[in-house]
mmCIF file with all atom_site columns, C-alpha atoms in Angstrom:
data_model
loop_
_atom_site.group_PDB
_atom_site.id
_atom_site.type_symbol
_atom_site.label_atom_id
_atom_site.label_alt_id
_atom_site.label_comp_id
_atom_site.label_asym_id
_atom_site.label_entity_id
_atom_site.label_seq_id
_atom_site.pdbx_PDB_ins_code
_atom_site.Cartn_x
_atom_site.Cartn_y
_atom_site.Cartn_z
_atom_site.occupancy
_atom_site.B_iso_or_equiv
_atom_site.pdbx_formal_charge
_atom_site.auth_seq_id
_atom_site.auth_comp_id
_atom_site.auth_asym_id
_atom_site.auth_atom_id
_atom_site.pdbx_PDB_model_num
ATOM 1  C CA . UNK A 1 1  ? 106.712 -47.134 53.106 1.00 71.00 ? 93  UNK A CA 1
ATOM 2  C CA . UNK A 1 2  ? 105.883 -48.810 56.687 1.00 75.00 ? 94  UNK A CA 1
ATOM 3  C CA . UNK A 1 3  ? 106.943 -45.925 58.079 1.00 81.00 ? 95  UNK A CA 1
ATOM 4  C CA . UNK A 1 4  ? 104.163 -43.285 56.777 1.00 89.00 ? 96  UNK A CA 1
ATOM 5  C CA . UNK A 1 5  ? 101.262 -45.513 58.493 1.00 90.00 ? 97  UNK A CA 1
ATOM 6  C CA . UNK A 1 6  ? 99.793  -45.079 62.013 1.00 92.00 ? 98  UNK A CA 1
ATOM 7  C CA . UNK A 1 7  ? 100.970 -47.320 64.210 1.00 90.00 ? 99  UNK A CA 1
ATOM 8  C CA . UNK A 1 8  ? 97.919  -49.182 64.666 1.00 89.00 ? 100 UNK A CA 1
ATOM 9  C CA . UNK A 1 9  ? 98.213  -50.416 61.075 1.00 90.00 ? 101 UNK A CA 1
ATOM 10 C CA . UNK A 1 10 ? 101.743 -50.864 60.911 1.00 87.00 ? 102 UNK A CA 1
ATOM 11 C CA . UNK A 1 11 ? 101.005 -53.226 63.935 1.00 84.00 ? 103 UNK A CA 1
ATOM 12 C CA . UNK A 1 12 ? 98.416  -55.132 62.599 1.00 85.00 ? 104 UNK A CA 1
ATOM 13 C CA . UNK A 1 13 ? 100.532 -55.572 59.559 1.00 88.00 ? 105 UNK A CA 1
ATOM 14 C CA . UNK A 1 14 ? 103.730 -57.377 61.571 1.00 88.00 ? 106 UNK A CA 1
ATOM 15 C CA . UNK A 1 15 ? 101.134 -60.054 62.911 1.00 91.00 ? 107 UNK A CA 1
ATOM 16 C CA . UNK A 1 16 ? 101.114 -61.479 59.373 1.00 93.00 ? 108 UNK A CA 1
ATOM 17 C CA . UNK A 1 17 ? 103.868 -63.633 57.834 1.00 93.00 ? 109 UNK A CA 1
ATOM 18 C CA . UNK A 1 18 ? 104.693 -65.791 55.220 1.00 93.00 ? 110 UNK A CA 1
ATOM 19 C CA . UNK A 1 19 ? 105.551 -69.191 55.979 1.00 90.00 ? 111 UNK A CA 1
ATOM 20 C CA . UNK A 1 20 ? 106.873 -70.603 52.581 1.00 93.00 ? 112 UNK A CA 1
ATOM 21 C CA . UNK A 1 21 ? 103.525 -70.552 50.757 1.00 94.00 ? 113 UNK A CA 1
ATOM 22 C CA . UNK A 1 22 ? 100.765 -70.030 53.791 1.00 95.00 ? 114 UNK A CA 1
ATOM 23 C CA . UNK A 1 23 ? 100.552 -66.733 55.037 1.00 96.00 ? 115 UNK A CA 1
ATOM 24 C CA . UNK A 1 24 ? 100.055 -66.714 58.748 1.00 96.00 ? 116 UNK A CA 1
ATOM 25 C CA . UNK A 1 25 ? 98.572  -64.885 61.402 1.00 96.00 ? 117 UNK A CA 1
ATOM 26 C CA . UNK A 1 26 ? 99.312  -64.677 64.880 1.00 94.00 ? 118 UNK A CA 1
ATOM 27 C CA . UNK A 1 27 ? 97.914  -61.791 67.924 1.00 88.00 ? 119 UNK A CA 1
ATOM 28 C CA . UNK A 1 28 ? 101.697 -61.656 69.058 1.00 84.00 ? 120 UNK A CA 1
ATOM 29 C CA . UNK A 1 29 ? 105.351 -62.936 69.128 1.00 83.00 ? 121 UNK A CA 1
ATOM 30 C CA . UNK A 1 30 ? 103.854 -65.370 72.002 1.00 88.00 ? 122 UNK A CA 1
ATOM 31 C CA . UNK A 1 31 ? 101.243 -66.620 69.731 1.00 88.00 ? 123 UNK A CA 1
ATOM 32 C CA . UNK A 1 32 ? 101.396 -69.790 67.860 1.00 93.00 ? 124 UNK A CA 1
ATOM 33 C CA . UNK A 1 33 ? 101.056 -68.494 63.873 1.00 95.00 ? 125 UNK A CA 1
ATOM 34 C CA . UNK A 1 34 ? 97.532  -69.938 62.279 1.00 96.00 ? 126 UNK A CA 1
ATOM 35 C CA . UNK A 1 35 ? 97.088  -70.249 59.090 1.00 96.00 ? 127 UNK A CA 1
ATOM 36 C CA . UNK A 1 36 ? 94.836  -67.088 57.031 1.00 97.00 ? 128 UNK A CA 1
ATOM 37 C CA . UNK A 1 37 ? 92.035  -69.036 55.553 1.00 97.00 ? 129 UNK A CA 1
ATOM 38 C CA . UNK A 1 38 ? 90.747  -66.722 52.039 1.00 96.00 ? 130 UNK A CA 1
ATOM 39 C CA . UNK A 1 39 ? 87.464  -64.924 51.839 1.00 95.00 ? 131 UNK A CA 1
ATOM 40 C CA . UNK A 1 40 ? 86.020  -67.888 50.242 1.00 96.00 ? 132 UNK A CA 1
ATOM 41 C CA . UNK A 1 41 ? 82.661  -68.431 51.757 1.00 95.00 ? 133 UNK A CA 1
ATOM 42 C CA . UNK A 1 42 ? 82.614  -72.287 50.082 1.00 95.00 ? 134 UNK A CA 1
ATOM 43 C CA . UNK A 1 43 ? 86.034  -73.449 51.526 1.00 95.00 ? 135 UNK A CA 1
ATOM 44 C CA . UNK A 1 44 ? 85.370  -71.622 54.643 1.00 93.00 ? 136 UNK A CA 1
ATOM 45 C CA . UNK A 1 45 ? 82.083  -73.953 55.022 1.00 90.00 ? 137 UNK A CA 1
ATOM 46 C CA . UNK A 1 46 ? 84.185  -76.773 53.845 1.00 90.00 ? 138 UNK A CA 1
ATOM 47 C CA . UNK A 1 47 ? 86.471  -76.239 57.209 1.00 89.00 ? 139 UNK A CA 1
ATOM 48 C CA . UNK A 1 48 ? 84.002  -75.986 59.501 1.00 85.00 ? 140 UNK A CA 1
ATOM 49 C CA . UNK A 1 49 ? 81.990  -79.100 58.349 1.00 83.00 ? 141 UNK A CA 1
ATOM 50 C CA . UNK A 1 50 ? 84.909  -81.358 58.563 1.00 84.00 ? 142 UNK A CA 1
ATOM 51 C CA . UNK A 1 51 ? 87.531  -80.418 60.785 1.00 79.00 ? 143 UNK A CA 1
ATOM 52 C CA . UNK A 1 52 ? 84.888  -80.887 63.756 1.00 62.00 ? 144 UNK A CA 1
ATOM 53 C CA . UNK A 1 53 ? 84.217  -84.376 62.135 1.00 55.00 ? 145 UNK A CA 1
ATOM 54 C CA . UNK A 1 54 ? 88.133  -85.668 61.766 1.00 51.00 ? 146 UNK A CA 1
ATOM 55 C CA . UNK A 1 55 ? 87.301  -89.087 63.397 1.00 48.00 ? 147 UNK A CA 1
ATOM 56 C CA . UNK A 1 56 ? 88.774  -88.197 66.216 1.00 49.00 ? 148 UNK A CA 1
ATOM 57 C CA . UNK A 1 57 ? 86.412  -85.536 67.427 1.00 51.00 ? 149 UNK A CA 1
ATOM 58 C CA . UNK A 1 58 ? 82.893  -85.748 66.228 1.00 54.00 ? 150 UNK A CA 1
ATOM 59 C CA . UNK A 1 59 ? 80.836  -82.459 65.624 1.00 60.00 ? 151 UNK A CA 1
ATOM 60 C CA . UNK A 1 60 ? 81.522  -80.210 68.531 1.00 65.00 ? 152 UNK A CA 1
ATOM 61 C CA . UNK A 1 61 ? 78.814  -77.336 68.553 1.00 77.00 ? 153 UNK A CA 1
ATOM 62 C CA . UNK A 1 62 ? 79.307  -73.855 67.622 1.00 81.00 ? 154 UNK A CA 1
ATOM 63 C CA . UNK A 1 63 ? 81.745  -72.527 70.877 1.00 84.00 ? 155 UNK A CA 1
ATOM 64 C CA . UNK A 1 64 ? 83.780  -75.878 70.785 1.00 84.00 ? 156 UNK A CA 1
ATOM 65 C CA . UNK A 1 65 ? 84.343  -75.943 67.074 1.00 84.00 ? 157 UNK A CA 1
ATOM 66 C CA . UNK A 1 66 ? 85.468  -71.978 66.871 1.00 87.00 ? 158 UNK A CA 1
ATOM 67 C CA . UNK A 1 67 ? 87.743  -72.787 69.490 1.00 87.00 ? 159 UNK A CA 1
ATOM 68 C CA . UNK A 1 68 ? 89.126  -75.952 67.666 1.00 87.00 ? 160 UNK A CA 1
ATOM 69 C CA . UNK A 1 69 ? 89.294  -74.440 64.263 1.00 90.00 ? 161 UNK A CA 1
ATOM 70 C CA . UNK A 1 70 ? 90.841  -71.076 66.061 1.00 90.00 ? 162 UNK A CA 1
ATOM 71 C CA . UNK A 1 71 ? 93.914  -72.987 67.115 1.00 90.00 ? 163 UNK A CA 1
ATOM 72 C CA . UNK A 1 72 ? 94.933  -73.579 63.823 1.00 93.00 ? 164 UNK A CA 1
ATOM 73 C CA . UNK A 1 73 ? 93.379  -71.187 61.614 1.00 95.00 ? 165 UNK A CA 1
ATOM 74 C CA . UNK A 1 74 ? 92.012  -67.264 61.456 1.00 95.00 ? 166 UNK A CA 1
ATOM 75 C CA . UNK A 1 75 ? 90.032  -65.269 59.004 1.00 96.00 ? 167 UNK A CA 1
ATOM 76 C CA . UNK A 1 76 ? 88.224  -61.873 59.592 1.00 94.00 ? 168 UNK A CA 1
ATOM 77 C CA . UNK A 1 77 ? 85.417  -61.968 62.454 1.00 94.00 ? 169 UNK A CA 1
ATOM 78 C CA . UNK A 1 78 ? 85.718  -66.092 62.445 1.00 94.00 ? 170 UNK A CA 1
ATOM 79 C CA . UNK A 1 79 ? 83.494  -66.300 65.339 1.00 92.00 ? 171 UNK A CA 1
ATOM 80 C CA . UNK A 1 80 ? 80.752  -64.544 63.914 1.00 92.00 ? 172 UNK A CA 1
ATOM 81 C CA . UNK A 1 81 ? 80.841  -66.190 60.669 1.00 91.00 ? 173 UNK A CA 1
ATOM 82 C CA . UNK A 1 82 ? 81.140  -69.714 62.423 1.00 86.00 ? 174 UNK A CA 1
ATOM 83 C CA . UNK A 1 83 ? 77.825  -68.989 64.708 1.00 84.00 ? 175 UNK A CA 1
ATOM 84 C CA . UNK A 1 84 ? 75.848  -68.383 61.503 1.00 80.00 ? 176 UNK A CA 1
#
């Protein structure tokens, strides 16, 4: 049960939630939920490529396009894996 983890993990867990089919993520109840993007290195790539060029934007650069794709979705150490 919940109740036989530390409370570190147990808090970690209640940022996730399920949002019909997307699991979400969000730092706290003030948060606005993003959507968890899977470890999959090909769709990850896919993301960052074109969601900075949606005709509205244009490519953005490294800082600008972690903080546009960070709005709306999170995976593990996104930053890091977005500077690469």
């Amino acid at each position: 049960t919940l109740a036989k983890l530390t409370r570190p993990t147990r808090d970690a867990i209640t940022r996730y939630d399920l949002d019909g089919d997307l699991l979400t993520y969000a730092i706290d109840t003030f948060d606005t939920p993003r959507v968890v993007i899977p470890a999959d290195d090909e769709f990850r790539a896919r993301l960052v490529h074109e969601y900075p060029d949606a005709p509205a934007g244009g490519h953005l650069g490294r800082e600008k396009t972690f903080a546009a794709l960070s709005r709306d979705f999170f995976w593990p150490r996104m930053y890091k894996w977005i500077r690469k």
